[in-house]
PDB file of C-alpha atoms in Angstrom:
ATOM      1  CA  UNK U 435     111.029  -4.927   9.891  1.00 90.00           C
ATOM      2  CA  UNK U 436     109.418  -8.508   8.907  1.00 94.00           C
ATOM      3  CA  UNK U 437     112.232 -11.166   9.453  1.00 95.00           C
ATOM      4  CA  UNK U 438     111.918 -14.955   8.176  1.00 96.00           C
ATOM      5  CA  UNK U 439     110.371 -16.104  10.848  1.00 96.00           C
ATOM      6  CA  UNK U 440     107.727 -13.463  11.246  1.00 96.00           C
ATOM      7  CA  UNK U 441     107.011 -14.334   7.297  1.00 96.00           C
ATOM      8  CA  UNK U 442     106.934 -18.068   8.032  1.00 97.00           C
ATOM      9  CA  UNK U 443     104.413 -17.818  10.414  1.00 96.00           C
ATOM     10  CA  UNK U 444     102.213 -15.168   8.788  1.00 97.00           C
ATOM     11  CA  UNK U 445     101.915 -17.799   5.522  1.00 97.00           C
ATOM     12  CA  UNK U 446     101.313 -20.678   7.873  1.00 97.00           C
ATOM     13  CA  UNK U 447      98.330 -18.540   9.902  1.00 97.00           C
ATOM     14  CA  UNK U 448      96.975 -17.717   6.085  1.00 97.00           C
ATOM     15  CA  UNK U 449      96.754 -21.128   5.157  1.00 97.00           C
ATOM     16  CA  UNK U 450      95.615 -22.330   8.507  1.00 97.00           C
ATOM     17  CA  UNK U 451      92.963 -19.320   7.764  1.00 97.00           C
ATOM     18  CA  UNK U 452      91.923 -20.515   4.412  1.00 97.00           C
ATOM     19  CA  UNK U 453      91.502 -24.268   4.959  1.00 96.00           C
ATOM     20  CA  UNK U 454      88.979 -23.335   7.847  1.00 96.00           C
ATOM     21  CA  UNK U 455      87.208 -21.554   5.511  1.00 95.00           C
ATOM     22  CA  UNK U 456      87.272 -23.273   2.355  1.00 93.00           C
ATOM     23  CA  UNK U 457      83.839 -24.540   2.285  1.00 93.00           C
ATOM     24  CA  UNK U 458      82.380 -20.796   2.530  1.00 92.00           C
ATOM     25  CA  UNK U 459      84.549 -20.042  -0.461  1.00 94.00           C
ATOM     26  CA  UNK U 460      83.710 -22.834  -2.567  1.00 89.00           C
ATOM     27  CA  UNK U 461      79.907 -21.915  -2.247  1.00 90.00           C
ATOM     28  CA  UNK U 462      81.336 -18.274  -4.233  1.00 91.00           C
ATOM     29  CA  UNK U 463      81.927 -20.120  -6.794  1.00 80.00           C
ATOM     30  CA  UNK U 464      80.454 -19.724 -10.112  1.00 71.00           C
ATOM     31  CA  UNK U 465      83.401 -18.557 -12.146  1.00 68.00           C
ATOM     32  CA  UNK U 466      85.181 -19.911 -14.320  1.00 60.00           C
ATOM     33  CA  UNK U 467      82.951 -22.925 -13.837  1.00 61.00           C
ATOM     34  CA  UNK U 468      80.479 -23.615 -10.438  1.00 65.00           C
ATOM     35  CA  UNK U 469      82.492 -26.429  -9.446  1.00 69.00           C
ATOM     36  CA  UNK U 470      82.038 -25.592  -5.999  1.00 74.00           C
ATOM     37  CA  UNK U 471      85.902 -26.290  -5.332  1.00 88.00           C
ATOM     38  CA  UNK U 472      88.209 -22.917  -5.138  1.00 92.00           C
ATOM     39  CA  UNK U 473      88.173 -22.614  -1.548  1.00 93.00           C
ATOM     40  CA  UNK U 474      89.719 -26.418  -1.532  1.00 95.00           C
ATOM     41  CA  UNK U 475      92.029 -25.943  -4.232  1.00 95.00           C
ATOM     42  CA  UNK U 476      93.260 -22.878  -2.766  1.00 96.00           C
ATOM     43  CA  UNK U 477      93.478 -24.417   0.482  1.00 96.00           C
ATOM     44  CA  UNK U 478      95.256 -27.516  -0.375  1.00 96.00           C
ATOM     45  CA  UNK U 479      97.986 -24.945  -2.552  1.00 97.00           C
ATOM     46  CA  UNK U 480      98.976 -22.371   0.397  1.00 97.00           C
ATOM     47  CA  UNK U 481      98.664 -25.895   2.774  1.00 96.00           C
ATOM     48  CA  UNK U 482     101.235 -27.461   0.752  1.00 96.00           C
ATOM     49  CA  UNK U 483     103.728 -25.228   2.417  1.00 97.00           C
ATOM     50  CA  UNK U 484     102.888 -25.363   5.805  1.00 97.00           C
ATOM     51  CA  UNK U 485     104.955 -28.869   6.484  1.00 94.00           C
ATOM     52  CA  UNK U 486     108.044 -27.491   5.028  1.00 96.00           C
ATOM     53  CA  UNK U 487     107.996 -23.682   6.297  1.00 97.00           C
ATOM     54  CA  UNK U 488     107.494 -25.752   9.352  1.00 97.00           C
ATOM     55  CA  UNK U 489     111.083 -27.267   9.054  1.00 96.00           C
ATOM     56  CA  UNK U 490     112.617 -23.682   8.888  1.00 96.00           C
ATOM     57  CA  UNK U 491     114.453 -22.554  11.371  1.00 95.00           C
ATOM     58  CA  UNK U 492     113.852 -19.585  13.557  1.00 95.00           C
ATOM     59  CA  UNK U 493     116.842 -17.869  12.010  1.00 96.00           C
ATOM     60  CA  UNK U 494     115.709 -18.145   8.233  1.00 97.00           C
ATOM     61  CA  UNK U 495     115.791 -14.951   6.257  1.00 97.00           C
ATOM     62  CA  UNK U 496     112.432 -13.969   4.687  1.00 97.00           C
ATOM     63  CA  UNK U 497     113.766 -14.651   1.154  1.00 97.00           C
ATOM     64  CA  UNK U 498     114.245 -18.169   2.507  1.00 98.00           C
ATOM     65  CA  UNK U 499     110.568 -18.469   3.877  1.00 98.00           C
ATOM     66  CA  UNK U 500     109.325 -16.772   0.864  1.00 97.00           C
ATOM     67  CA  UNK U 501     111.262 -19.230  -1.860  1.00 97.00           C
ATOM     68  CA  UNK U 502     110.268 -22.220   0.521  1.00 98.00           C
ATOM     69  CA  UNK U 503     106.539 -21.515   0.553  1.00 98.00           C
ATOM     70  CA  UNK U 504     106.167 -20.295  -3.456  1.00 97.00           C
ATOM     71  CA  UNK U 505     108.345 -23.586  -4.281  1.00 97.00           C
ATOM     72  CA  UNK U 506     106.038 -26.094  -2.121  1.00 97.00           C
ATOM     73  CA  UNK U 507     102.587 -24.243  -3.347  1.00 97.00           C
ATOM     74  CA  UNK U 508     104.117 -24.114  -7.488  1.00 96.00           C
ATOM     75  CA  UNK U 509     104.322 -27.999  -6.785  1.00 96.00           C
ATOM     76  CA  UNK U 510     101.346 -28.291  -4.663  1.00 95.00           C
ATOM     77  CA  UNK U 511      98.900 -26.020  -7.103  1.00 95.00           C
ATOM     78  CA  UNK U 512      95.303 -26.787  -7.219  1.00 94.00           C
ATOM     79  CA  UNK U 513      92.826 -26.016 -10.088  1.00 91.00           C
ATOM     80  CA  UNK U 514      93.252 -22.398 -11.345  1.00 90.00           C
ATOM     81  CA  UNK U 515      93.001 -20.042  -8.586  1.00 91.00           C
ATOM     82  CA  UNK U 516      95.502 -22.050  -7.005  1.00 94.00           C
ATOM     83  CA  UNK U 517      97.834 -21.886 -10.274  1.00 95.00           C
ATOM     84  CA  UNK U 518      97.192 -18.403  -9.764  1.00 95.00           C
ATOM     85  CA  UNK U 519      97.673 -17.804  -5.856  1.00 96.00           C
ATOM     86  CA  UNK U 520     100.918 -20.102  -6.367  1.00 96.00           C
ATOM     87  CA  UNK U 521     102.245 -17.319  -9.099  1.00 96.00           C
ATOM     88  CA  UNK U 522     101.295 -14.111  -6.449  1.00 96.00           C
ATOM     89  CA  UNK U 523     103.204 -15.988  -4.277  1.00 96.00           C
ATOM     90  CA  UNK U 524     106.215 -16.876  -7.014  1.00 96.00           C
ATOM     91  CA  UNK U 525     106.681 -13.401  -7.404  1.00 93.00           C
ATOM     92  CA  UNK U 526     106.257 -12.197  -3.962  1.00 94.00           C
ATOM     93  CA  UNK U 527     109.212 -14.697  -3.729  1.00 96.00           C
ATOM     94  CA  UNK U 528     111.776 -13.265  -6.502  1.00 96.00           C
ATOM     95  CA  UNK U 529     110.943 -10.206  -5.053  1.00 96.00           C
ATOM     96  CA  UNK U 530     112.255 -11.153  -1.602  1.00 97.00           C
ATOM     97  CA  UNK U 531     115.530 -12.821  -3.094  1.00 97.00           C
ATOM     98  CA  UNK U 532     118.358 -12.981  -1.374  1.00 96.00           C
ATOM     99  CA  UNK U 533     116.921 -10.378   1.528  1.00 97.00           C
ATOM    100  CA  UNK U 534     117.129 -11.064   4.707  1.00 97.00           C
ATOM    101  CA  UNK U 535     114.457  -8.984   6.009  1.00 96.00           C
ATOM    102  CA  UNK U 536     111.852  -6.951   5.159  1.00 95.00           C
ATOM    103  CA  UNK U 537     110.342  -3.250   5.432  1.00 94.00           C
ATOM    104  CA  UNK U 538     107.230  -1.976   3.954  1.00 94.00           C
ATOM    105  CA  UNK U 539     108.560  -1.051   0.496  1.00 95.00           C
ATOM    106  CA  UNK U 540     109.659  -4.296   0.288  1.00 96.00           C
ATOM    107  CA  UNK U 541     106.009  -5.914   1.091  1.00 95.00           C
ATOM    108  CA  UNK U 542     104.316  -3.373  -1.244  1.00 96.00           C
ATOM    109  CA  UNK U 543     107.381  -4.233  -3.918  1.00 96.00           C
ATOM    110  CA  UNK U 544     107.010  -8.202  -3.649  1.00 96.00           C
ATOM    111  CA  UNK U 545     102.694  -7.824  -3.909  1.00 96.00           C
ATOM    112  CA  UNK U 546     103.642  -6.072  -7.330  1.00 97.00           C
ATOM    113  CA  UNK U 547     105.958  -8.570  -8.415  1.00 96.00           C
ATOM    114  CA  UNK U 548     103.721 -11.319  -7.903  1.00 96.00           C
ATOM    115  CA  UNK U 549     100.769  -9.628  -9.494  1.00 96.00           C
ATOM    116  CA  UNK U 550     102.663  -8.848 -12.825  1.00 96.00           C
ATOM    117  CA  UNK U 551     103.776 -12.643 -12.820  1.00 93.00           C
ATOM    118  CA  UNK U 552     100.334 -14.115 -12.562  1.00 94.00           C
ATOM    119  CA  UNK U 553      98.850 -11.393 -14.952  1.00 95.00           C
ATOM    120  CA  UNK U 554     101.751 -12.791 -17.547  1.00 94.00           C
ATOM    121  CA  UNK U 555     101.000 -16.262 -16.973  1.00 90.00           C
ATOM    122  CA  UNK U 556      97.872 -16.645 -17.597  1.00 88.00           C
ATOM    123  CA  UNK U 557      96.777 -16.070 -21.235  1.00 87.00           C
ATOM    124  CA  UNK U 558      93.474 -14.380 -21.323  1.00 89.00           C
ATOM    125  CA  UNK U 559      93.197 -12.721 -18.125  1.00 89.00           C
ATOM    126  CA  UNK U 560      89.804 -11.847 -16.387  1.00 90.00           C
ATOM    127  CA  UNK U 561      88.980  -8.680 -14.621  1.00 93.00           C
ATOM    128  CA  UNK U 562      86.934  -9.250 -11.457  1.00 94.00           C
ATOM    129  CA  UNK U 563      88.629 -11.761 -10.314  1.00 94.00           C
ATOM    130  CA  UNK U 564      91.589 -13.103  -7.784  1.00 95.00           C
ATOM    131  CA  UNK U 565      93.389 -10.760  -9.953  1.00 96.00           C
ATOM    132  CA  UNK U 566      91.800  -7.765 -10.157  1.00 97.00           C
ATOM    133  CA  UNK U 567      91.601  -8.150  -6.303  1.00 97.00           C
ATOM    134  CA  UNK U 568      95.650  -8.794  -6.185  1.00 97.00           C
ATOM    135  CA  UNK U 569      96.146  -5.682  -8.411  1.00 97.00           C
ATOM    136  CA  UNK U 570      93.714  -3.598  -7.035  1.00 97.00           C
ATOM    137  CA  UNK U 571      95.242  -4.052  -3.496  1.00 97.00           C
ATOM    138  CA  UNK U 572      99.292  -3.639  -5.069  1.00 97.00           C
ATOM    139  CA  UNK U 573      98.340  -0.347  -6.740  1.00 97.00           C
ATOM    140  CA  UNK U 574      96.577   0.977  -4.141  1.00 97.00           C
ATOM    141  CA  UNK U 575      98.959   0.433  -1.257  1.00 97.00           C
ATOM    142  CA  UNK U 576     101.739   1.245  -3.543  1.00 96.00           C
ATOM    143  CA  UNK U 577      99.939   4.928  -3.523  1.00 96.00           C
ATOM    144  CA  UNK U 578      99.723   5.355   0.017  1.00 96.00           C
ATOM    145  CA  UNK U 579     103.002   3.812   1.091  1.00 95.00           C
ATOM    146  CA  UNK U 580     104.890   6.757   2.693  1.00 93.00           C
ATOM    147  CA  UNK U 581     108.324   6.187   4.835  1.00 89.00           C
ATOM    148  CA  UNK U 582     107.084   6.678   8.472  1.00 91.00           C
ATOM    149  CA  UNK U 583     104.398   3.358   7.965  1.00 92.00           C
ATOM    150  CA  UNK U 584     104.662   0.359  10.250  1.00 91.00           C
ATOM    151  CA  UNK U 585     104.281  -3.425   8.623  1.00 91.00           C
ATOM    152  CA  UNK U 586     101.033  -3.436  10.629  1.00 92.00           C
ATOM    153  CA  UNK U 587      99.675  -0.334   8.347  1.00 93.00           C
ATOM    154  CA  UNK U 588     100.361  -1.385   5.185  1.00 94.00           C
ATOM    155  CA  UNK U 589      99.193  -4.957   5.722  1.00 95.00           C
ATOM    156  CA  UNK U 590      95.684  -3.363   7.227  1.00 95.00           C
ATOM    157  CA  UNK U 591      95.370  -0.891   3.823  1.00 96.00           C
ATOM    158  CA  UNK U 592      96.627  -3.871   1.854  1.00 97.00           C
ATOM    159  CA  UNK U 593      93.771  -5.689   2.967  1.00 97.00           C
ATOM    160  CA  UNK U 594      91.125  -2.597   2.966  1.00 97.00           C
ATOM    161  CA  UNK U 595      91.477  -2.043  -0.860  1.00 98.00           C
ATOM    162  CA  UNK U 596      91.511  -6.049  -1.611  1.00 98.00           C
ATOM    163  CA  UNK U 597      88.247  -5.921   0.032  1.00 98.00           C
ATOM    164  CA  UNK U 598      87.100  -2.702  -1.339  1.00 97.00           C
ATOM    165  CA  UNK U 599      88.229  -4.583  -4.731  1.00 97.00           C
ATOM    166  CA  UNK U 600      86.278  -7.701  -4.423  1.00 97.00           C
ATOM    167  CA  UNK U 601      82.747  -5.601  -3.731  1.00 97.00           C
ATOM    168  CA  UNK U 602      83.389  -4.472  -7.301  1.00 97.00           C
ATOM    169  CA  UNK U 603      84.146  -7.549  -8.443  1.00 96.00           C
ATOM    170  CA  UNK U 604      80.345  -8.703  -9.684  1.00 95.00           C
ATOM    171  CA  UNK U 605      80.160  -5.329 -11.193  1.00 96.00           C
ATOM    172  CA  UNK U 606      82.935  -6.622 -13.727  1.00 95.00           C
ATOM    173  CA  UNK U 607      81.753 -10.248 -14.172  1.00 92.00           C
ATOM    174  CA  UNK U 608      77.698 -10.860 -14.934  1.00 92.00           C
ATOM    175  CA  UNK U 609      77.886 -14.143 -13.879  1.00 90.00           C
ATOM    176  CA  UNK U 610      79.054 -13.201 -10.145  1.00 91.00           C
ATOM    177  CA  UNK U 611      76.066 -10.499 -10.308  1.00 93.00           C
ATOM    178  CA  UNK U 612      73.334 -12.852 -11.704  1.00 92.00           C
ATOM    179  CA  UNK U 613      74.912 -15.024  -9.016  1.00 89.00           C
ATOM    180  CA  UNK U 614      74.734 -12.273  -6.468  1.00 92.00           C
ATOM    181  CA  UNK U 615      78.172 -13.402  -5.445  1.00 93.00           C
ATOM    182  CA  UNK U 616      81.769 -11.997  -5.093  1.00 95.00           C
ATOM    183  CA  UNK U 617      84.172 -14.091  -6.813  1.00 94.00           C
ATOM    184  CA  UNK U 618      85.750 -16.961  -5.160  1.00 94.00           C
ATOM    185  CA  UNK U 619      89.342 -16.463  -6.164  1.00 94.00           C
ATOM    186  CA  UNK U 620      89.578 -13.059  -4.602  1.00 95.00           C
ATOM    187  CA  UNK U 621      87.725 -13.976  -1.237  1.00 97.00           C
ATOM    188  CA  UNK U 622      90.042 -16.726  -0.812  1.00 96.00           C
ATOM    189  CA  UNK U 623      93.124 -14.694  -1.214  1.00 97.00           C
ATOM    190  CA  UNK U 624      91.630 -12.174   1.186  1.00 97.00           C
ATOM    191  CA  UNK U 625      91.073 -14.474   3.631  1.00 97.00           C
ATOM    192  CA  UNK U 626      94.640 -15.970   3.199  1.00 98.00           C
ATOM    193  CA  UNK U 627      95.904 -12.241   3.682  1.00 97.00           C
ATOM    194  CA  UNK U 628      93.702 -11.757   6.534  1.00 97.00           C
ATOM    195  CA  UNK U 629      95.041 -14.941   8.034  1.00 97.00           C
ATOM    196  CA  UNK U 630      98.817 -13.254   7.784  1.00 96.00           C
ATOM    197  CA  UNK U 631      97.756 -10.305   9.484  1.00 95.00           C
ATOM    198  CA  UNK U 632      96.152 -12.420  11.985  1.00 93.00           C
ATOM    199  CA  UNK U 633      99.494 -13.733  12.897  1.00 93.00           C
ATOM    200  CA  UNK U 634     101.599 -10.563  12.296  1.00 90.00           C
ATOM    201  CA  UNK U 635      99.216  -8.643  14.822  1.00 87.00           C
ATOM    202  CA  UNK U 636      99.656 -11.225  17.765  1.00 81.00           C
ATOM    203  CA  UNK U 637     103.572 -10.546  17.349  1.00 70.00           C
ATOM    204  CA  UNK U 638     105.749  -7.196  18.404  1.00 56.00           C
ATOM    205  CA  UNK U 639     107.367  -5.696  14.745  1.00 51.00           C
ATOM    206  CA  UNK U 640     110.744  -4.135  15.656  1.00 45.00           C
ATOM    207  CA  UNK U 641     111.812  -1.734  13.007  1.00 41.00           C
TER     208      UNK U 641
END
């Protein structure tokens, strides 16, 4: 099981992950316009939740950490593909409500929520991008979920098909092709994943 504090410190170790790479993601970035800033935006949204998850305590439940961190990066949102990694996290959030820890249902469960609540809020949205890669990696680990997995498993398939999804992704967007980049939105929310597992690996999981 995933407790609050285990969460807490898997979204700080994903932000800490992103802001030291921000400047390799902002060179990805071409779409929606090459402004050269998602990695930053994205960076300064999950960071905006560091400082407070900070002030939890040990004992918080994870629908605690995960309601502190969506309501710090909602107010802290950067550009669009923060607006966007702020939602995954919203839902991720609801999801989480009220539990006081989590299994690997739940994870797989809360990735779905906050997929469907970033595809609704944004009004036209774009396949191969940070949410096709989102999607892609909810669907797919929603398929191979069984009962007997670990929190370690699913976060390492979770991660496999978000990567598998963002090699596709300049097959769905010209400009990422002419580009000969992968887009920005979805690298950045890989490495923010990768990040969490970074931090979930270094710890022992009870179930």
């Amino acid at each position: 099981m995933i407790s609050g504090k285990i969460l807490r410190d898997a979204i700080i170790s994903g932000a800490n992950n992103i802001n030291n790479q921000r400047s390799r993601v902002d060179e990805l970035n071409v779409f929606p316009v090459p402004d050269g800033d998602t990695g930053t935006n994205m960076g300064m949204t999950v960071g905006a939740a560091v400082r407070e998850l900070e002030a939890l305590d040990d004992s918080c439940t994870v629908g605690e950490a995960a309601k502190t961190a969506a309501s710090a990066m909602l107010r802290g949102a950067r550009g669009n593909s923060g607006v966007i990694t702020s939602l995954l996290f919203r839902g991720f959030s609801k999801a989480l409500e009220g539990k006081k820890e989590a299994d690997v249902a739940d994870i797989v469960a809360a990735l779905q929520k906050g997929v469907e609540g970033a595809y609704k809020a944004v009004m036209k949205p774009t396949e191969g991008t940070i949410l096709t890669v989102a999607r892609v990696a909810a669907e797919k680990s929603r398929t191979a979920l069984t009962d007997t997995m670990e929190p370690l498993e699913i976060w390492d398939l979770i991660i496999q098909y978000a990567e598998e999804a963002l090699a596709q992704t300049p097959e769905q967007l010209p400009v990422l092709k002419k580009a000969g980049v992968v887009d920005a939105g979805g690298k950045g929310f890989l490495i923010i994943l990768q990040g969490m597992l970074d931090s979930l690996s270094l710890i022992h999981i009870s179930e």
